[in-house]
Amino acid sequence: MTDSDLSVLRERAEKGDEDAVDELIELAAELGDMGELRRLSDVGNATAADQLIEMAGERGDAGEREPRHRDGRT
C-alpha cells in the first residue's frame, strides 16, 4: 500500500467509513504499527484498543495495557 493509498484510507475512516476503519486496524496489526492502533484507540475505537493491548502483551509492554484518556492520563 502506498502512502497515498494510506492517506485516502485514513480520510475515509475519519469520515466514518467503518470498512476503512476495519482495513486500517487490520493493516496496522499486520504491520505491527502500534502508533496507528494507538491513534485509532485514542479516538474511541474499541477494536483498535483491543489490538493494541494484544500487541503490547505479545511484546511485553505493560504500559500500553493501561487505558489512555484523551488528555494523556492513564
PDB file of N, CA and C in Angstrom:
ATOM      1  N   MET A   1       0.854  -1.177   0.000  1.00  0.00           N
ATOM      2  CA  MET A   1       0.000   0.000   0.000  1.00  0.00           C
ATOM      3  C   MET A   1       0.896   1.235   0.000  1.00  0.00           C
ATOM      4  N   THR A   2       0.606   2.139  -0.893  1.00  0.00           N
ATOM      5  CA  THR A   2       1.395   3.373  -0.980  1.00  0.00           C
ATOM      6  C   THR A   2       0.963   4.361   0.104  1.00  0.00           C
ATOM      7  N   ASP A   3       1.799   5.365   0.324  1.00  0.00           N
ATOM      8  CA  ASP A   3       1.446   6.419   1.281  1.00  0.00           C
ATOM      9  C   ASP A   3       0.163   7.123   0.860  1.00  0.00           C
ATOM     10  N   SER A   4      -0.002   7.289  -0.437  1.00  0.00           N
ATOM     11  CA  SER A   4      -1.208   7.928  -0.962  1.00  0.00           C
ATOM     12  C   SER A   4      -2.448   7.083  -0.653  1.00  0.00           C
ATOM     13  N   ASP A   5      -2.332   5.770  -0.859  1.00  0.00           N
ATOM     14  CA  ASP A   5      -3.444   4.863  -0.548  1.00  0.00           C
ATOM     15  C   ASP A   5      -3.791   4.921   0.935  1.00  0.00           C
ATOM     16  N   LEU A   6      -2.756   4.954   1.762  1.00  0.00           N
ATOM     17  CA  LEU A   6      -2.962   5.010   3.205  1.00  0.00           C
ATOM     18  C   LEU A   6      -3.637   6.317   3.605  1.00  0.00           C
ATOM     19  N   SER A   7      -3.242   7.406   2.980  1.00  0.00           N
ATOM     20  CA  SER A   7      -3.873   8.706   3.266  1.00  0.00           C
ATOM     21  C   SER A   7      -5.352   8.689   2.907  1.00  0.00           C
ATOM     22  N   VAL A   8      -5.670   8.102   1.761  1.00  0.00           N
ATOM     23  CA  VAL A   8      -7.071   8.002   1.331  1.00  0.00           C
ATOM     24  C   VAL A   8      -7.851   7.135   2.314  1.00  0.00           C
ATOM     25  N   LEU A   9      -7.253   6.043   2.749  1.00  0.00           N
ATOM     26  CA  LEU A   9      -7.910   5.147   3.697  1.00  0.00           C
ATOM     27  C   LEU A   9      -8.169   5.861   5.020  1.00  0.00           C
ATOM     28  N   ARG A  10      -7.188   6.607   5.508  1.00  0.00           N
ATOM     29  CA  ARG A  10      -7.366   7.370   6.750  1.00  0.00           C
ATOM     30  C   ARG A  10      -8.469   8.414   6.600  1.00  0.00           C
ATOM     31  N   GLU A  11      -8.483   9.076   5.456  1.00  0.00           N
ATOM     32  CA  GLU A  11      -9.512  10.087   5.191  1.00  0.00           C
ATOM     33  C   GLU A  11     -10.906   9.467   5.230  1.00  0.00           C
ATOM     34  N   ARG A  12     -11.049   8.327   4.574  1.00  0.00           N
ATOM     35  CA  ARG A  12     -12.339   7.624   4.583  1.00  0.00           C
ATOM     36  C   ARG A  12     -12.727   7.240   6.009  1.00  0.00           C
ATOM     37  N   ALA A  13     -11.766   6.760   6.777  1.00  0.00           N
ATOM     38  CA  ALA A  13     -12.031   6.361   8.162  1.00  0.00           C
ATOM     39  C   ALA A  13     -12.474   7.558   8.994  1.00  0.00           C
ATOM     40  N   GLU A  14     -11.812   8.689   8.805  1.00  0.00           N
ATOM     41  CA  GLU A  14     -12.157   9.897   9.556  1.00  0.00           C
ATOM     42  C   GLU A  14     -13.551  10.400   9.225  1.00  0.00           C
ATOM     43  N   LYS A  15     -14.033  10.066   8.028  1.00  0.00           N
ATOM     44  CA  LYS A  15     -15.380  10.470   7.615  1.00  0.00           C
ATOM     45  C   LYS A  15     -16.434   9.458   8.044  1.00  0.00           C
ATOM     46  N   GLY A  16     -16.015   8.435   8.795  1.00  0.00           N
ATOM     47  CA  GLY A  16     -16.973   7.482   9.343  1.00  0.00           C
ATOM     48  C   GLY A  16     -17.147   6.197   8.565  1.00  0.00           C
ATOM     49  N   ASP A  17     -16.307   5.943   7.575  1.00  0.00           N
ATOM     50  CA  ASP A  17     -16.390   4.714   6.783  1.00  0.00           C
ATOM     51  C   ASP A  17     -15.846   3.552   7.619  1.00  0.00           C
ATOM     52  N   GLU A  18     -16.753   2.737   8.146  1.00  0.00           N
ATOM     53  CA  GLU A  18     -16.367   1.635   9.029  1.00  0.00           C
ATOM     54  C   GLU A  18     -15.496   0.601   8.322  1.00  0.00           C
ATOM     55  N   ASP A  19     -15.735   0.392   7.025  1.00  0.00           N
ATOM     56  CA  ASP A  19     -14.891  -0.541   6.274  1.00  0.00           C
ATOM     57  C   ASP A  19     -13.449  -0.039   6.238  1.00  0.00           C
ATOM     58  N   ALA A  20     -13.282   1.252   6.067  1.00  0.00           N
ATOM     59  CA  ALA A  20     -11.944   1.844   6.051  1.00  0.00           C
ATOM     60  C   ALA A  20     -11.280   1.715   7.418  1.00  0.00           C
ATOM     61  N   VAL A  21     -12.051   1.922   8.482  1.00  0.00           N
ATOM     62  CA  VAL A  21     -11.521   1.772   9.835  1.00  0.00           C
ATOM     63  C   VAL A  21     -11.048   0.336  10.039  1.00  0.00           C
ATOM     64  N   ASP A  22     -11.879  -0.624   9.651  1.00  0.00           N
ATOM     65  CA  ASP A  22     -11.513  -2.032   9.789  1.00  0.00           C
ATOM     66  C   ASP A  22     -10.250  -2.363   8.998  1.00  0.00           C
ATOM     67  N   GLU A  23     -10.146  -1.807   7.782  1.00  0.00           N
ATOM     68  CA  GLU A  23      -8.952  -2.030   6.956  1.00  0.00           C
ATOM     69  C   GLU A  23      -7.717  -1.444   7.627  1.00  0.00           C
ATOM     70  N   LEU A  24      -7.853  -0.248   8.184  1.00  0.00           N
ATOM     71  CA  LEU A  24      -6.725   0.380   8.871  1.00  0.00           C
ATOM     72  C   LEU A  24      -6.268  -0.451  10.059  1.00  0.00           C
ATOM     73  N   ILE A  25      -7.216  -0.946  10.836  1.00  0.00           N
ATOM     74  CA  ILE A  25      -6.879  -1.758  12.002  1.00  0.00           C
ATOM     75  C   ILE A  25      -6.176  -3.037  11.564  1.00  0.00           C
ATOM     76  N   GLU A  26      -6.720  -3.692  10.551  1.00  0.00           N
ATOM     77  CA  GLU A  26      -6.125  -4.928  10.050  1.00  0.00           C
ATOM     78  C   GLU A  26      -4.705  -4.676   9.535  1.00  0.00           C
ATOM     79  N   LEU A  27      -4.540  -3.626   8.764  1.00  0.00           N
ATOM     80  CA  LEU A  27      -3.231  -3.292   8.213  1.00  0.00           C
ATOM     81  C   LEU A  27      -2.238  -2.961   9.329  1.00  0.00           C
ATOM     82  N   ALA A  28      -2.672  -2.153  10.276  1.00  0.00           N
ATOM     83  CA  ALA A  28      -1.799  -1.772  11.387  1.00  0.00           C
ATOM     84  C   ALA A  28      -1.383  -2.995  12.202  1.00  0.00           C
ATOM     85  N   ALA A  29      -2.313  -3.904  12.435  1.00  0.00           N
ATOM     86  CA  ALA A  29      -1.996  -5.119  13.184  1.00  0.00           C
ATOM     87  C   ALA A  29      -0.992  -5.978  12.417  1.00  0.00           C
ATOM     88  N   GLU A  30      -1.197  -6.115  11.116  1.00  0.00           N
ATOM     89  CA  GLU A  30      -0.281  -6.910  10.289  1.00  0.00           C
ATOM     90  C   GLU A  30       1.124  -6.321  10.282  1.00  0.00           C
ATOM     91  N   LEU A  31       1.207  -4.996  10.259  1.00  0.00           N
ATOM     92  CA  LEU A  31       2.500  -4.318  10.181  1.00  0.00           C
ATOM     93  C   LEU A  31       3.118  -4.052  11.550  1.00  0.00           C
ATOM     94  N   GLY A  32       2.364  -4.343  12.615  1.00  0.00           N
ATOM     95  CA  GLY A  32       2.853  -4.053  13.958  1.00  0.00           C
ATOM     96  C   GLY A  32       2.920  -2.561  14.235  1.00  0.00           C
ATOM     97  N   ASP A  33       2.038  -1.803  13.599  1.00  0.00           N
ATOM     98  CA  ASP A  33       2.034  -0.346  13.710  1.00  0.00           C
ATOM     99  C   ASP A  33       1.226   0.084  14.935  1.00  0.00           C
ATOM    100  N   MET A  34       1.910   0.102  16.078  1.00  0.00           N
ATOM    101  CA  MET A  34       1.235   0.464  17.316  1.00  0.00           C
ATOM    102  C   MET A  34       0.810   1.932  17.316  1.00  0.00           C
ATOM    103  N   GLY A  35       1.518   2.771  16.596  1.00  0.00           N
ATOM    104  CA  GLY A  35       1.150   4.186  16.515  1.00  0.00           C
ATOM    105  C   GLY A  35      -0.211   4.381  15.874  1.00  0.00           C
ATOM    106  N   GLU A  36      -0.442   3.663  14.778  1.00  0.00           N
ATOM    107  CA  GLU A  36      -1.744   3.760  14.094  1.00  0.00           C
ATOM    108  C   GLU A  36      -2.849   3.204  14.985  1.00  0.00           C
ATOM    109  N   LEU A  37      -2.578   2.072  15.622  1.00  0.00           N
ATOM    110  CA  LEU A  37      -3.579   1.492  16.526  1.00  0.00           C
ATOM    111  C   LEU A  37      -3.854   2.431  17.697  1.00  0.00           C
ATOM    112  N   ARG A  38      -2.810   3.053  18.217  1.00  0.00           N
ATOM    113  CA  ARG A  38      -2.974   3.993  19.332  1.00  0.00           C
ATOM    114  C   ARG A  38      -3.817   5.187  18.893  1.00  0.00           C
ATOM    115  N   ARG A  39      -3.555   5.700  17.689  1.00  0.00           N
ATOM    116  CA  ARG A  39      -4.318   6.845  17.173  1.00  0.00           C
ATOM    117  C   ARG A  39      -5.802   6.499  17.078  1.00  0.00           C
ATOM    118  N   LEU A  40      -6.101   5.322  16.541  1.00  0.00           N
ATOM    119  CA  LEU A  40      -7.496   4.895  16.413  1.00  0.00           C
ATOM    120  C   LEU A  40      -8.122   4.630  17.781  1.00  0.00           C
ATOM    121  N   SER A  41      -7.338   4.054  18.666  1.00  0.00           N
ATOM    122  CA  SER A  41      -7.822   3.801  20.024  1.00  0.00           C
ATOM    123  C   SER A  41      -8.120   5.111  20.754  1.00  0.00           C
ATOM    124  N   ASP A  42      -7.253   6.086  20.563  1.00  0.00           N
ATOM    125  CA  ASP A  42      -7.419   7.378  21.242  1.00  0.00           C
ATOM    126  C   ASP A  42      -8.676   8.123  20.816  1.00  0.00           C
ATOM    127  N   VAL A  43      -9.196   7.813  19.625  1.00  0.00           N
ATOM    128  CA  VAL A  43     -10.445   8.451  19.191  1.00  0.00           C
ATOM    129  C   VAL A  43     -11.654   7.576  19.512  1.00  0.00           C
ATOM    130  N   GLY A  44     -11.422   6.513  20.294  1.00  0.00           N
ATOM    131  CA  GLY A  44     -12.537   5.727  20.807  1.00  0.00           C
ATOM    132  C   GLY A  44     -12.819   4.412  20.127  1.00  0.00           C
ATOM    133  N   ASN A  45     -11.934   3.935  19.252  1.00  0.00           N
ATOM    134  CA  ASN A  45     -12.196   2.671  18.573  1.00  0.00           C
ATOM    135  C   ASN A  45     -11.788   1.507  19.470  1.00  0.00           C
ATOM    136  N   ALA A  46     -12.773   0.753  19.935  1.00  0.00           N
ATOM    137  CA  ALA A  46     -12.532  -0.351  20.862  1.00  0.00           C
ATOM    138  C   ALA A  46     -11.756  -1.492  20.216  1.00  0.00           C
ATOM    139  N   THR A  47     -11.994  -1.750  18.943  1.00  0.00           N
ATOM    140  CA  THR A  47     -11.278  -2.825  18.256  1.00  0.00           C
ATOM    141  C   THR A  47      -9.795  -2.495  18.171  1.00  0.00           C
ATOM    142  N   ALA A  48      -9.474  -1.264  17.854  1.00  0.00           N
ATOM    143  CA  ALA A  48      -8.072  -0.836  17.807  1.00  0.00           C
ATOM    144  C   ALA A  48      -7.441  -0.942  19.189  1.00  0.00           C
ATOM    145  N   ALA A  49      -8.197  -0.563  20.216  1.00  0.00           N
ATOM    146  CA  ALA A  49      -7.689  -0.669  21.584  1.00  0.00           C
ATOM    147  C   ALA A  49      -7.401  -2.120  21.934  1.00  0.00           C
ATOM    148  N   ASP A  50      -8.300  -3.019  21.567  1.00  0.00           N
ATOM    149  CA  ASP A  50      -8.088  -4.445  21.825  1.00  0.00           C
ATOM    150  C   ASP A  50      -6.840  -4.953  21.114  1.00  0.00           C
ATOM    151  N   GLN A  51      -6.661  -4.561  19.856  1.00  0.00           N
ATOM    152  CA  GLN A  51      -5.476  -4.972  19.095  1.00  0.00           C
ATOM    153  C   GLN A  51      -4.206  -4.409  19.730  1.00  0.00           C
ATOM    154  N   LEU A  52      -4.272  -3.176  20.176  1.00  0.00           N
ATOM    155  CA  LEU A  52      -3.127  -2.532  20.810  1.00  0.00           C
ATOM    156  C   LEU A  52      -2.737  -3.273  22.083  1.00  0.00           C
ATOM    157  N   ILE A  53      -3.715  -3.619  22.883  1.00  0.00           N
ATOM    158  CA  ILE A  53      -3.456  -4.353  24.121  1.00  0.00           C
ATOM    159  C   ILE A  53      -2.864  -5.720  23.814  1.00  0.00           C
ATOM    160  N   GLU A  54      -3.424  -6.393  22.814  1.00  0.00           N
ATOM    161  CA  GLU A  54      -2.919  -7.710  22.429  1.00  0.00           C
ATOM    162  C   GLU A  54      -1.457  -7.623  21.975  1.00  0.00           C
ATOM    163  N   MET A  55      -1.158  -6.649  21.127  1.00  0.00           N
ATOM    164  CA  MET A  55       0.215  -6.489  20.645  1.00  0.00           C
ATOM    165  C   MET A  55       1.162  -6.131  21.780  1.00  0.00           C
ATOM    166  N   ALA A  56       0.711  -5.274  22.680  1.00  0.00           N
ATOM    167  CA  ALA A  56       1.542  -4.886  23.813  1.00  0.00           C
ATOM    168  C   ALA A  56       1.844  -6.101  24.682  1.00  0.00           C
ATOM    169  N   GLY A  57       0.841  -6.952  24.876  1.00  0.00           N
ATOM    170  CA  GLY A  57       1.051  -8.167  25.650  1.00  0.00           C
ATOM    171  C   GLY A  57       2.068  -9.077  25.002  1.00  0.00           C
ATOM    172  N   GLU A  58       1.993  -9.198  23.690  1.00  0.00           N
ATOM    173  CA  GLU A  58       2.940 -10.030  22.956  1.00  0.00           C
ATOM    174  C   GLU A  58       4.352  -9.470  23.051  1.00  0.00           C
ATOM    175  N   ARG A  59       4.459  -8.159  23.116  1.00  0.00           N
ATOM    176  CA  ARG A  59       5.771  -7.509  23.182  1.00  0.00           C
ATOM    177  C   ARG A  59       6.244  -7.307  24.611  1.00  0.00           C
ATOM    178  N   GLY A  60       5.373  -7.568  25.580  1.00  0.00           N
ATOM    179  CA  GLY A  60       5.735  -7.376  26.977  1.00  0.00           C
ATOM    180  C   GLY A  60       5.728  -5.924  27.409  1.00  0.00           C
ATOM    181  N   ASP A  61       4.982  -5.072  26.727  1.00  0.00           N
ATOM    182  CA  ASP A  61       4.911  -3.644  27.031  1.00  0.00           C
ATOM    183  C   ASP A  61       3.669  -3.364  27.866  1.00  0.00           C
ATOM    184  N   ALA A  62       3.802  -3.500  29.175  1.00  0.00           N
ATOM    185  CA  ALA A  62       2.654  -3.338  30.070  1.00  0.00           C
ATOM    186  C   ALA A  62       2.083  -1.928  30.038  1.00  0.00           C
ATOM    187  N   GLY A  63       2.872  -0.927  29.688  1.00  0.00           N
ATOM    188  CA  GLY A  63       2.394   0.455  29.649  1.00  0.00           C
ATOM    189  C   GLY A  63       1.271   0.662  28.661  1.00  0.00           C
ATOM    190  N   GLU A  64       1.259  -0.094  27.578  1.00  0.00           N
ATOM    191  CA  GLU A  64       0.201   0.041  26.578  1.00  0.00           C
ATOM    192  C   GLU A  64      -1.091  -0.627  27.029  1.00  0.00           C
ATOM    193  N   ARG A  65      -1.025  -1.417  28.074  1.00  0.00           N
ATOM    194  CA  ARG A  65      -2.223  -2.116  28.538  1.00  0.00           C
ATOM    195  C   ARG A  65      -3.140  -1.209  29.343  1.00  0.00           C
ATOM    196  N   GLU A  66      -2.597  -0.105  29.831  1.00  0.00           N
ATOM    197  CA  GLU A  66      -3.390   0.823  30.620  1.00  0.00           C
ATOM    198  C   GLU A  66      -4.262   1.664  29.697  1.00  0.00           C
ATOM    199  N   PRO A  67      -5.523   1.871  30.063  1.00  0.00           N
ATOM    200  CA  PRO A  67      -6.373   2.734  29.238  1.00  0.00           C
ATOM    201  C   PRO A  67      -5.814   4.149  29.216  1.00  0.00           C
ATOM    202  N   ARG A  68      -5.921   4.789  28.077  1.00  0.00           N
ATOM    203  CA  ARG A  68      -5.439   6.162  27.935  1.00  0.00           C
ATOM    204  C   ARG A  68      -6.627   7.097  27.793  1.00  0.00           C
ATOM    205  N   HIS A  69      -6.502   8.230  28.427  1.00  0.00           N
ATOM    206  CA  HIS A  69      -7.524   9.263  28.302  1.00  0.00           C
ATOM    207  C   HIS A  69      -7.048  10.268  27.268  1.00  0.00           C
ATOM    208  N   ARG A  70      -7.964  11.019  26.714  1.00  0.00           N
ATOM    209  CA  ARG A  70      -7.602  11.990  25.671  1.00  0.00           C
ATOM    210  C   ARG A  70      -6.558  12.997  26.137  1.00  0.00           C
ATOM    211  N   ASP A  71      -6.518  13.294  27.428  1.00  0.00           N
ATOM    212  CA  ASP A  71      -5.540  14.271  27.916  1.00  0.00           C
ATOM    213  C   ASP A  71      -4.206  13.621  28.272  1.00  0.00           C
ATOM    214  N   GLY A  72      -4.056  12.306  27.964  1.00  0.00           N
ATOM    215  CA  GLY A  72      -2.792  11.614  28.185  1.00  0.00           C
ATOM    216  C   GLY A  72      -2.685  10.897  29.513  1.00  0.00           C
ATOM    217  N   ARG A  73      -3.695  11.084  30.389  1.00  0.00           N
ATOM    218  CA  ARG A  73      -3.652  10.391  31.675  1.00  0.00           C
ATOM    219  C   ARG A  73      -3.898   8.907  31.471  1.00  0.00           C
ATOM    220  N   THR A  74      -3.381   8.097  32.388  1.00  0.00           N
ATOM    221  CA  THR A  74      -3.679   6.659  32.374  1.00  0.00           C
ATOM    222  C   THR A  74      -4.571   6.324  33.524  1.00  0.00           C
TER     223      THR A  74
END
